[in-house]
Amino acid sequence: MTKTEKVITALKNGEKLTAKQIAARFSVGNPAEVIRQLRFKGFAIYCNPSTDSKGTTRNFYRLGAPSRKMVAMAYKAGYRALAA
């Protein structure tokens, strides 16, 4: 199983991961690139900020369901690219 597959499996299991967690847990040198690759494969991966009780804000990646608006925009963008 590739590192990218391991990351998407964790996200599919409902885990929320920071870039540091992805780098350390899956030995990924560039977590942002892994997330980009997964998004290009069609996974709706969201980055949500979370602030702890000490006021520290961290960004967590999570797998979500795209809204109808998001799907419509992607469809239109793909259609424009094909029509050009």
Short mmCIF file of N, CA and C in Angstrom, two decimals:
data_model
loop_
_atom_site.label_atom_id
_atom_site.label_comp_id
_atom_site.label_asym_id
_atom_site.label_seq_id
_atom_site.Cartn_x
_atom_site.Cartn_y
_atom_site.Cartn_z
N MET A 1 0.84 -1.17 0.00
CA MET A 1 0.00 0.00 0.00
C MET A 1 0.89 1.24 0.00
N THR A 2 0.58 2.21 -0.88
CA THR A 2 1.39 3.42 -0.97
C THR A 2 1.06 4.36 0.18
N LYS A 3 1.92 5.35 0.36
CA LYS A 3 1.70 6.33 1.41
C LYS A 3 0.40 7.10 1.18
N THR A 4 0.12 7.43 -0.07
CA THR A 4 -1.10 8.14 -0.41
C THR A 4 -2.32 7.29 -0.07
N GLU A 5 -2.26 6.00 -0.36
CA GLU A 5 -3.37 5.09 -0.03
C GLU A 5 -3.56 4.99 1.48
N LYS A 6 -2.46 5.01 2.22
CA LYS A 6 -2.57 4.94 3.68
C LYS A 6 -3.23 6.20 4.24
N VAL A 7 -2.90 7.35 3.66
CA VAL A 7 -3.50 8.60 4.12
C VAL A 7 -5.00 8.60 3.83
N ILE A 8 -5.41 8.21 2.63
CA ILE A 8 -6.84 8.23 2.31
C ILE A 8 -7.60 7.20 3.13
N THR A 9 -6.97 6.08 3.46
CA THR A 9 -7.61 5.08 4.31
C THR A 9 -7.88 5.66 5.70
N ALA A 10 -6.90 6.37 6.24
CA ALA A 10 -7.08 6.99 7.55
C ALA A 10 -8.20 8.03 7.51
N LEU A 11 -8.23 8.84 6.44
CA LEU A 11 -9.27 9.85 6.31
C LEU A 11 -10.65 9.20 6.13
N LYS A 12 -10.70 8.11 5.38
CA LYS A 12 -11.97 7.39 5.20
C LYS A 12 -12.47 6.80 6.50
N ASN A 13 -11.56 6.50 7.41
CA ASN A 13 -11.93 5.96 8.71
C ASN A 13 -12.38 7.05 9.68
N GLY A 14 -12.48 8.28 9.18
CA GLY A 14 -12.97 9.38 9.99
C GLY A 14 -11.92 10.14 10.77
N GLU A 15 -10.66 9.86 10.52
CA GLU A 15 -9.60 10.56 11.24
C GLU A 15 -9.42 11.96 10.67
N LYS A 16 -9.06 12.88 11.54
CA LYS A 16 -8.70 14.24 11.15
C LYS A 16 -7.21 14.36 11.41
N LEU A 17 -6.46 14.78 10.38
CA LEU A 17 -5.00 14.77 10.47
C LEU A 17 -4.42 16.14 10.13
N THR A 18 -3.40 16.54 10.88
CA THR A 18 -2.65 17.74 10.54
C THR A 18 -1.55 17.35 9.56
N ALA A 19 -0.94 18.35 8.95
CA ALA A 19 0.18 18.08 8.03
C ALA A 19 1.32 17.40 8.78
N LYS A 20 1.58 17.83 10.02
CA LYS A 20 2.65 17.22 10.80
C LYS A 20 2.34 15.75 11.11
N GLN A 21 1.09 15.46 11.41
CA GLN A 21 0.70 14.07 11.68
C GLN A 21 0.87 13.21 10.43
N ILE A 22 0.48 13.74 9.28
CA ILE A 22 0.64 12.99 8.03
C ILE A 22 2.11 12.72 7.77
N ALA A 23 2.94 13.74 7.95
CA ALA A 23 4.39 13.59 7.71
C ALA A 23 5.00 12.55 8.63
N ALA A 24 4.67 12.61 9.91
CA ALA A 24 5.28 11.71 10.89
C ALA A 24 4.72 10.29 10.79
N ARG A 25 3.43 10.16 10.71
CA ARG A 25 2.79 8.84 10.75
C ARG A 25 3.00 8.04 9.47
N PHE A 26 3.01 8.73 8.34
CA PHE A 26 3.10 8.02 7.06
C PHE A 26 4.42 8.25 6.33
N SER A 27 5.38 8.89 7.00
CA SER A 27 6.70 9.18 6.42
C SER A 27 6.59 9.92 5.10
N VAL A 28 5.77 10.94 5.09
CA VAL A 28 5.54 11.74 3.89
C VAL A 28 6.38 13.00 3.99
N GLY A 29 7.16 13.28 2.95
CA GLY A 29 8.00 14.48 2.95
C GLY A 29 7.22 15.75 2.69
N ASN A 30 6.16 15.66 1.89
CA ASN A 30 5.37 16.84 1.53
C ASN A 30 3.89 16.51 1.67
N PRO A 31 3.31 16.67 2.86
CA PRO A 31 1.90 16.33 3.07
C PRO A 31 0.95 17.10 2.16
N ALA A 32 1.27 18.36 1.85
CA ALA A 32 0.40 19.15 0.97
C ALA A 32 0.30 18.52 -0.42
N GLU A 33 1.37 17.94 -0.89
CA GLU A 33 1.37 17.28 -2.20
C GLU A 33 0.50 16.03 -2.18
N VAL A 34 0.55 15.29 -1.09
CA VAL A 34 -0.30 14.09 -0.96
C VAL A 34 -1.77 14.50 -0.99
N ILE A 35 -2.11 15.56 -0.25
CA ILE A 35 -3.49 16.04 -0.23
C ILE A 35 -3.90 16.52 -1.63
N ARG A 36 -3.00 17.21 -2.32
CA ARG A 36 -3.29 17.69 -3.69
C ARG A 36 -3.57 16.51 -4.61
N GLN A 37 -2.76 15.47 -4.53
CA GLN A 37 -2.96 14.29 -5.37
C GLN A 37 -4.31 13.64 -5.10
N LEU A 38 -4.68 13.56 -3.83
CA LEU A 38 -5.96 12.95 -3.48
C LEU A 38 -7.12 13.81 -3.98
N ARG A 39 -6.99 15.11 -3.91
CA ARG A 39 -8.04 16.00 -4.43
C ARG A 39 -8.17 15.83 -5.94
N PHE A 40 -7.06 15.72 -6.65
CA PHE A 40 -7.11 15.51 -8.10
C PHE A 40 -7.75 14.18 -8.46
N LYS A 41 -7.68 13.21 -7.55
CA LYS A 41 -8.33 11.92 -7.78
C LYS A 41 -9.82 11.96 -7.45
N GLY A 42 -10.30 13.12 -7.00
CA GLY A 42 -11.72 13.29 -6.78
C GLY A 42 -12.19 13.21 -5.34
N PHE A 43 -11.27 13.13 -4.40
CA PHE A 43 -11.66 13.08 -2.99
C PHE A 43 -11.89 14.50 -2.48
N ALA A 44 -12.99 14.70 -1.78
CA ALA A 44 -13.31 16.01 -1.21
C ALA A 44 -12.64 16.12 0.15
N ILE A 45 -11.42 16.64 0.14
CA ILE A 45 -10.66 16.77 1.38
C ILE A 45 -10.69 18.24 1.78
N TYR A 46 -11.18 18.47 2.98
CA TYR A 46 -11.32 19.82 3.51
C TYR A 46 -10.24 20.08 4.54
N CYS A 47 -9.83 21.33 4.64
CA CYS A 47 -8.86 21.76 5.65
C CYS A 47 -9.60 22.70 6.59
N ASN A 48 -9.78 22.27 7.84
CA ASN A 48 -10.53 23.04 8.82
C ASN A 48 -9.64 23.46 9.97
N PRO A 49 -9.67 24.75 10.35
CA PRO A 49 -8.90 25.20 11.52
C PRO A 49 -9.60 24.79 12.81
N SER A 50 -8.81 24.51 13.82
CA SER A 50 -9.34 24.17 15.13
C SER A 50 -8.46 24.85 16.17
N THR A 51 -9.09 25.55 17.12
CA THR A 51 -8.36 26.26 18.16
C THR A 51 -8.53 25.53 19.48
N ASP A 52 -7.41 25.26 20.15
CA ASP A 52 -7.48 24.56 21.44
C ASP A 52 -7.69 25.56 22.58
N SER A 53 -7.75 25.06 23.79
CA SER A 53 -8.04 25.90 24.95
C SER A 53 -6.95 26.93 25.24
N LYS A 54 -5.75 26.71 24.70
CA LYS A 54 -4.65 27.65 24.90
C LYS A 54 -4.60 28.73 23.81
N GLY A 55 -5.51 28.64 22.84
CA GLY A 55 -5.56 29.62 21.77
C GLY A 55 -4.72 29.27 20.56
N THR A 56 -4.15 28.09 20.53
CA THR A 56 -3.34 27.65 19.39
C THR A 56 -4.26 27.10 18.31
N THR A 57 -4.09 27.60 17.10
CA THR A 57 -4.91 27.14 15.98
C THR A 57 -4.10 26.20 15.10
N ARG A 58 -4.67 25.05 14.78
CA ARG A 58 -4.05 24.09 13.87
C ARG A 58 -5.06 23.73 12.79
N ASN A 59 -4.55 23.43 11.61
CA ASN A 59 -5.40 23.03 10.51
C ASN A 59 -5.45 21.51 10.41
N PHE A 60 -6.65 20.98 10.31
CA PHE A 60 -6.86 19.55 10.20
C PHE A 60 -7.47 19.22 8.84
N TYR A 61 -6.94 18.18 8.21
CA TYR A 61 -7.54 17.68 6.98
C TYR A 61 -8.56 16.61 7.34
N ARG A 62 -9.69 16.63 6.63
CA ARG A 62 -10.71 15.62 6.83
C ARG A 62 -11.38 15.34 5.50
N LEU A 63 -11.94 14.15 5.40
CA LEU A 63 -12.66 13.76 4.20
C LEU A 63 -14.11 14.14 4.39
N GLY A 64 -14.69 14.78 3.40
CA GLY A 64 -16.08 15.21 3.50
C GLY A 64 -16.84 14.88 2.24
N ALA A 65 -18.08 15.29 2.23
CA ALA A 65 -18.94 15.12 1.06
C ALA A 65 -19.09 16.48 0.39
N PRO A 66 -18.82 16.56 -0.90
CA PRO A 66 -18.93 17.85 -1.57
C PRO A 66 -20.39 18.30 -1.65
N SER A 67 -20.57 19.60 -1.59
CA SER A 67 -21.91 20.16 -1.73
C SER A 67 -22.34 20.10 -3.19
N ARG A 68 -23.62 20.25 -3.42
CA ARG A 68 -24.12 20.25 -4.80
C ARG A 68 -23.49 21.38 -5.60
N LYS A 69 -23.31 22.53 -4.94
CA LYS A 69 -22.70 23.68 -5.61
C LYS A 69 -21.27 23.35 -6.05
N MET A 70 -20.52 22.68 -5.20
CA MET A 70 -19.14 22.32 -5.52
C MET A 70 -19.09 21.35 -6.71
N VAL A 71 -19.97 20.38 -6.71
CA VAL A 71 -20.02 19.42 -7.82
C VAL A 71 -20.38 20.14 -9.12
N ALA A 72 -21.34 21.05 -9.05
CA ALA A 72 -21.75 21.80 -10.24
C ALA A 72 -20.60 22.65 -10.78
N MET A 73 -19.85 23.29 -9.88
CA MET A 73 -18.72 24.12 -10.32
C MET A 73 -17.64 23.26 -10.97
N ALA A 74 -17.35 22.11 -10.40
CA ALA A 74 -16.35 21.21 -10.97
C ALA A 74 -16.79 20.71 -12.34
N TYR A 75 -18.07 20.39 -12.46
CA TYR A 75 -18.60 19.92 -13.74
C TYR A 75 -18.47 21.01 -14.80
N LYS A 76 -18.83 22.24 -14.44
CA LYS A 76 -18.73 23.36 -15.38
C LYS A 76 -17.27 23.61 -15.78
N ALA A 77 -16.37 23.55 -14.81
CA ALA A 77 -14.94 23.77 -15.11
C ALA A 77 -14.42 22.69 -16.05
N GLY A 78 -14.83 21.45 -15.82
CA GLY A 78 -14.42 20.36 -16.69
C GLY A 78 -14.98 20.49 -18.09
N TYR A 79 -16.22 20.94 -18.18
CA TYR A 79 -16.87 21.12 -19.48
C TYR A 79 -16.16 22.23 -20.26
N ARG A 80 -15.84 23.34 -19.58
CA ARG A 80 -15.14 24.44 -20.25
C ARG A 80 -13.78 23.98 -20.77
N ALA A 81 -13.09 23.14 -20.00
CA ALA A 81 -11.77 22.66 -20.42
C ALA A 81 -11.90 21.76 -21.65
N LEU A 82 -12.96 20.96 -21.71
CA LEU A 82 -13.18 20.09 -22.86
C LEU A 82 -13.59 20.87 -24.10
N ALA A 83 -14.37 21.92 -23.89
CA ALA A 83 -14.89 22.72 -25.01
C ALA A 83 -13.82 23.60 -25.62
N ALA A 84 -12.77 23.90 -24.89
CA ALA A 84 -11.72 24.82 -25.37
C ALA A 84 -10.82 24.18 -26.39
#
